[in-house]
mmCIF file of C-alpha atoms in Angstrom:
data_model
loop_
_atom_site.group_PDB
_atom_site.id
_atom_site.type_symbol
_atom_site.label_atom_id
_atom_site.label_comp_id
_atom_site.label_asym_id
_atom_site.label_seq_id
_atom_site.Cartn_x
_atom_site.Cartn_y
_atom_site.Cartn_z
ATOM 1 C CA MET A 1 -10.638 23.591 -2.566
ATOM 2 C CA THR A 2 -11.377 20.082 -1.465
ATOM 3 C CA THR A 3 -14.903 19.264 -0.317
ATOM 4 C CA GLY A 4 -13.630 16.511 1.945
ATOM 5 C CA ILE A 5 -15.553 13.868 -0.021
ATOM 6 C CA LYS A 6 -13.592 10.755 -1.002
ATOM 7 C CA LYS A 7 -14.628 7.624 -2.845
ATOM 8 C CA GLN A 8 -13.267 4.793 -4.933
ATOM 9 C CA CYS A 9 -11.589 5.886 -8.147
ATOM 10 C CA PRO A 10 -13.494 4.679 -11.225
ATOM 11 C CA LYS A 11 -10.275 4.174 -13.181
ATOM 12 C CA CYS A 12 -8.754 2.052 -10.414
ATOM 13 C CA ALA A 13 -11.981 0.052 -10.204
ATOM 14 C CA ALA A 14 -12.081 -0.445 -13.980
ATOM 15 C CA VAL A 15 -8.677 -2.085 -14.059
ATOM 16 C CA GLY A 16 -9.262 -4.088 -10.898
ATOM 17 C CA ASN A 17 -6.871 -2.181 -8.667
ATOM 18 C CA ASP A 18 -7.555 -2.380 -4.957
ATOM 19 C CA ASN A 19 -8.467 1.135 -3.827
ATOM 20 C CA LYS A 20 -9.791 0.589 -0.332
ATOM 21 C CA CYS A 21 -8.259 3.852 0.837
ATOM 22 C CA ASN A 22 -10.727 5.848 -1.298
ATOM 23 C CA ASN A 23 -8.078 8.053 -2.887
ATOM 24 C CA PHE A 24 -10.488 9.703 -5.350
ATOM 25 C CA VAL A 25 -10.874 13.155 -3.761
ATOM 26 C CA GLU A 26 -13.470 15.760 -4.748
ATOM 27 C CA TYR A 27 -12.460 19.401 -5.268
ATOM 28 C CA ASP A 28 -14.634 22.367 -6.236
ATOM 29 C CA ASP A 29 -14.200 21.745 -9.949
ATOM 30 C CA HIS A 30 -12.635 18.317 -10.337
ATOM 31 C CA TRP A 31 -11.891 14.883 -8.903
ATOM 32 C CA TYR A 32 -8.373 13.513 -8.468
ATOM 33 C CA CYS A 33 -7.025 10.071 -7.547
ATOM 34 C CA PHE A 34 -3.846 10.151 -5.477
ATOM 35 C CA ALA A 35 -3.278 6.456 -6.229
ATOM 36 C CA CYS A 36 -3.360 6.297 -10.053
ATOM 37 C CA LYS A 37 -3.202 10.093 -10.746
ATOM 38 C CA HIS A 38 -6.549 10.045 -12.604
ATOM 39 C CA TYR A 39 -7.859 13.625 -13.098
ATOM 40 C CA GLU A 40 -11.509 14.263 -13.889
ATOM 41 C CA LYS A 41 -12.987 17.724 -14.466
ATOM 42 C CA LYS A 42 -16.453 18.716 -13.264
ATOM 43 C CA GLY A 43 -18.613 20.768 -15.628
ATOM 44 C CA GLY A 44 -15.745 21.811 -17.855
ATOM 45 C CA HIS A 45 -14.272 24.252 -15.311
ATOM 46 C CA THR A 46 -10.567 25.019 -15.209
ATOM 47 C CA VAL A 47 -8.362 25.921 -12.280
ATOM 48 C CA THR A 48 -6.753 29.315 -12.838
ATOM 49 C CA GLU A 49 -6.924 31.347 -9.644
ATOM 50 C CA ARG A 50 -4.614 29.053 -7.700
ATOM 51 C CA THR A 51 -1.836 29.516 -10.246
ATOM 52 C CA GLU A 52 -1.950 33.226 -9.533
ATOM 53 C CA GLU A 53 -1.923 32.532 -5.812
ATOM 54 C CA ILE A 54 1.321 30.597 -6.135
ATOM 55 C CA LYS A 55 2.995 33.480 -7.932
ATOM 56 C CA ASN A 56 1.742 36.010 -5.410
ATOM 57 C CA ALA A 57 4.319 36.178 -2.616
ATOM 58 C CA GLY A 58 3.813 38.387 0.420
ATOM 59 C CA VAL A 59 0.569 38.390 2.422
ATOM 60 C CA LEU A 60 -0.470 34.778 2.655
ATOM 61 C CA LYS A 61 -3.630 33.655 0.899
ATOM 62 C CA PRO A 62 -3.350 29.960 1.674
ATOM 63 C CA THR A 63 -3.692 27.411 -1.063
ATOM 64 C CA LYS A 64 -6.031 24.779 0.335
ATOM 65 C CA GLY A 65 -5.345 21.118 -0.187
ATOM 66 C CA THR A 66 -6.241 17.809 1.371
ATOM 67 C CA ILE A 67 -4.140 15.554 3.556
ATOM 68 C CA VAL A 68 -3.434 12.143 2.088
ATOM 69 C CA GLY A 69 -0.568 9.712 2.302
ATOM 70 C CA LEU A 70 2.291 10.139 -0.174
ATOM 71 C CA GLU A 71 2.376 6.657 -1.648
ATOM 72 C CA HIS A 72 5.279 7.471 -3.978
ATOM 73 C CA ARG A 73 7.308 8.371 -0.885
ATOM 74 C CA ASN A 74 5.939 5.644 1.403
ATOM 75 C CA ILE A 75 4.780 8.336 3.836
ATOM 76 C CA ASP A 76 1.455 7.551 5.460
ATOM 77 C CA GLN A 77 -1.500 9.858 6.004
ATOM 78 C CA LYS A 78 -0.928 9.974 9.772
ATOM 79 C CA THR A 79 2.517 11.519 9.290
ATOM 80 C CA CYS A 80 1.254 14.012 6.707
ATOM 81 C CA ARG A 81 -1.537 14.994 9.069
ATOM 82 C CA LEU A 82 0.920 15.533 11.926
ATOM 83 C CA TYR A 83 2.992 17.958 9.866
ATOM 84 C CA GLY A 84 0.019 19.507 8.034
ATOM 85 C CA TYR A 85 1.450 18.451 4.670
ATOM 86 C CA GLU A 86 -1.226 18.818 2.002
ATOM 87 C CA SER A 87 -1.757 17.860 -1.626
ATOM 88 C CA ALA A 88 -3.746 19.779 -4.232
ATOM 89 C CA ILE A 89 -4.365 19.875 -7.968
ATOM 90 C CA ILE A 90 -3.532 23.105 -9.792
ATOM 91 C CA ASN A 91 -4.150 23.310 -13.530
ATOM 92 C CA GLY A 92 -4.425 19.535 -13.644
ATOM 93 C CA LYS A 93 -1.068 18.974 -11.954
ATOM 94 C CA GLU A 94 -0.398 17.591 -8.500
ATOM 95 C CA VAL A 95 1.171 20.048 -6.060
ATOM 96 C CA GLU A 96 2.362 19.304 -2.527
ATOM 97 C CA ILE A 97 2.052 21.970 0.166
ATOM 98 C CA ALA A 98 4.315 22.271 3.207
ATOM 99 C CA ASN A 99 2.823 24.644 5.787
ATOM 100 C CA TYR A 100 5.049 26.808 7.985
ATOM 101 C CA TYR A 101 3.823 28.233 11.286
ATOM 102 C CA ASN A 102 4.762 30.871 13.812
ATOM 103 C CA GLY A 103 3.172 29.519 16.946
ATOM 104 C CA THR A 104 -0.322 28.564 15.823
ATOM 105 C CA ASP A 105 -0.378 31.060 12.936
ATOM 106 C CA LEU A 106 0.137 29.830 9.381
ATOM 107 C CA VAL A 107 2.629 32.310 7.914
ATOM 108 C CA ALA A 108 4.028 30.679 4.766
ATOM 109 C CA GLN A 109 3.602 27.785 2.361
ATOM 110 C CA HIS A 110 6.231 25.950 0.361
ATOM 111 C CA LEU A 111 4.662 24.419 -2.737
ATOM 112 C CA ARG A 112 6.297 21.624 -4.694
ATOM 113 C CA GLY A 113 5.109 21.042 -8.241
ATOM 114 C CA PRO A 114 6.075 18.570 -10.958
ATOM 115 C CA ASP A 115 9.774 18.214 -11.851
ATOM 116 C CA LYS A 116 10.835 19.774 -8.538
ATOM 117 C CA GLN A 117 9.312 23.169 -9.247
ATOM 118 C CA PHE A 118 9.192 25.057 -5.947
ATOM 119 C CA PHE A 119 7.234 28.177 -5.002
ATOM 120 C CA TRP A 120 6.902 30.150 -1.783
ATOM 121 C CA LYS A 121 3.861 32.035 -0.546
ATOM 122 C CA GLY A 122 3.571 34.285 2.490
ATOM 123 C CA ASP A 123 6.197 35.810 4.774
ATOM 124 C CA THR A 124 9.494 33.996 4.174
ATOM 125 C CA LYS A 125 11.874 36.555 5.682
ATOM 126 C CA LYS A 126 12.470 34.665 8.924
ATOM 127 C CA LEU A 127 11.002 31.194 8.859
ATOM 128 C CA GLU A 128 10.908 28.664 11.631
ATOM 129 C CA LEU A 129 12.145 25.175 10.844
ATOM 130 C CA PHE A 130 9.564 22.947 9.201
ATOM 131 C CA GLY A 131 7.694 21.107 11.959
ATOM 132 C CA GLN A 132 9.071 23.309 14.731
ATOM 133 C CA HIS A 133 5.553 24.228 15.833
ATOM 134 C CA LEU A 134 5.012 20.600 16.879
ATOM 135 C CA TRP A 135 7.599 20.984 19.622
ATOM 136 C CA ARG A 136 6.822 24.537 20.636
ATOM 137 C CA THR A 137 8.271 24.351 24.135
ATOM 138 C CA GLY A 138 11.523 22.870 22.883
ATOM 139 C CA GLY A 139 13.815 21.053 25.210
ATOM 140 C CA GLY A 140 14.337 17.366 25.476
ATOM 141 C CA LYS A 141 17.017 14.826 24.774
ATOM 142 C CA ARG A 142 17.341 14.968 20.998
ATOM 143 C CA VAL A 143 16.246 16.920 17.925
ATOM 144 C CA ILE A 144 16.951 15.695 14.392
ATOM 145 C CA ILE A 145 17.308 18.269 11.609
ATOM 146 C CA THR A 146 16.961 17.135 8.012
ATOM 147 C CA GLU A 147 17.568 19.003 4.781
ATOM 148 C CA GLY A 148 13.995 18.919 3.414
ATOM 149 C CA GLU A 149 10.359 18.427 4.379
ATOM 150 C CA ILE A 150 10.048 14.959 2.792
ATOM 151 C CA ASP A 151 13.189 13.840 4.642
ATOM 152 C CA CYS A 152 11.740 15.234 7.862
ATOM 153 C CA MET A 153 8.490 13.292 7.619
ATOM 154 C CA THR A 154 10.317 10.136 6.496
ATOM 155 C CA VAL A 155 12.619 10.168 9.524
ATOM 156 C CA ASN A 156 9.722 10.899 11.876
ATOM 157 C CA GLN A 157 7.769 7.951 10.502
ATOM 158 C CA LEU A 158 10.757 5.593 10.571
ATOM 159 C CA LEU A 159 11.431 6.456 14.213
ATOM 160 C CA GLY A 160 7.774 6.212 15.168
ATOM 161 C CA GLY A 161 7.685 9.780 16.473
ATOM 162 C CA THR A 162 10.258 8.990 19.157
ATOM 163 C CA TRP A 163 12.235 12.213 18.717
ATOM 164 C CA ALA A 164 11.562 15.743 17.549
ATOM 165 C CA VAL A 165 12.253 15.966 13.797
ATOM 166 C CA VAL A 166 12.358 19.244 11.856
ATOM 167 C CA SER A 167 13.881 20.392 8.565
ATOM 168 C CA LEU A 168 15.537 23.380 6.930
ATOM 169 C CA PRO A 169 13.141 25.661 5.035
ATOM 170 C CA ASN A 170 15.513 26.279 2.117
ATOM 171 C CA GLY A 171 17.852 23.320 2.036
ATOM 172 C CA ALA A 172 21.605 23.146 2.544
ATOM 173 C CA SER A 173 22.366 26.467 0.860
ATOM 174 C CA SER A 174 20.881 28.457 3.748
ATOM 175 C CA ALA A 175 21.432 25.973 6.563
ATOM 176 C CA VAL A 176 23.559 28.230 8.772
ATOM 177 C CA LYS A 177 21.160 31.166 8.389
ATOM 178 C CA SER A 178 18.120 29.010 9.218
ATOM 179 C CA ILE A 179 19.761 27.491 12.296
ATOM 180 C CA LYS A 180 20.954 30.872 13.571
ATOM 181 C CA GLU A 181 17.441 32.276 13.277
ATOM 182 C CA ASN A 182 16.114 29.389 15.370
ATOM 183 C CA LEU A 183 19.124 28.855 17.616
ATOM 184 C CA ASP A 184 17.204 29.084 20.899
ATOM 185 C CA PHE A 185 14.917 26.262 19.842
ATOM 186 C CA VAL A 186 17.754 24.081 18.544
ATOM 187 C CA CYS A 187 19.983 24.624 21.573
ATOM 188 C CA SER A 188 17.183 23.779 23.992
ATOM 189 C CA TYR A 189 17.883 20.106 23.196
ATOM 190 C CA GLN A 190 20.673 18.071 24.766
ATOM 191 C CA GLU A 191 21.682 16.539 21.434
ATOM 192 C CA VAL A 192 21.337 17.909 17.892
ATOM 193 C CA VAL A 193 21.555 15.408 15.025
ATOM 194 C CA LEU A 194 22.191 16.858 11.562
ATOM 195 C CA CYS A 195 20.786 14.484 8.961
ATOM 196 C CA PHE A 196 21.570 16.260 5.682
ATOM 197 C CA ASP A 197 22.008 14.774 2.210
ATOM 198 C CA ASN A 198 25.176 12.742 1.660
ATOM 199 C CA ASP A 199 26.465 14.952 -1.155
ATOM 200 C CA THR A 200 29.017 17.754 -1.183
ATOM 201 C CA PRO A 201 26.519 20.586 -0.382
ATOM 202 C CA GLY A 202 24.964 18.495 2.381
ATOM 203 C CA ARG A 203 28.267 17.535 3.978
ATOM 204 C CA ASP A 204 29.604 21.099 3.766
ATOM 205 C CA ALA A 205 26.378 22.467 5.288
ATOM 206 C CA ALA A 206 26.458 19.955 8.154
ATOM 207 C CA LYS A 207 30.060 20.924 8.991
ATOM 208 C CA ALA A 208 29.243 24.645 8.833
ATOM 209 C CA VAL A 209 26.203 24.238 11.091
ATOM 210 C CA ALA A 210 28.141 22.086 13.558
ATOM 211 C CA ASP A 211 30.933 24.665 13.728
#
């Protein structure tokens, strides 16, 4: 769990990299730099419990992370904070955490590890769209639905938060199911923009959802 303490990364400083954002974040048993990926253990401890948490689906025991900008995606900290998108280190590896809500209750987490390794925690039987809790009342001129959480935050940032932007919980393969489960929310908008990947699964899913 992060302590909330941040400072300049010693590795960045040693090579003369500008690290004004203080990306060296303290956790219970280690430090981690989200700029250069430097990992530094504290007292020889290892992180083991969180690996078990990831594998334990069902009742949610949230994996705690910290909110920082995703420099490799050009997504700033403000956008990550809006969507509650966290980063953590598990067994020395960086993991990104997308939080899913039902109202104000955190009900599930979608964790993304190295090499596109994905894990779910919590109740995933009937998920809201990622970011849906930000526009709880629904309604309005336009909602944009993307295929994934990174796409969702990217579009939101590019548009400056002008429109409601949400994403599918499980990608194109379950697009119709996800939209049907949240149809009241989606149809409360005058215009629905489907912004899926420009590949065969994405195009097929967009047509199926539109139909």
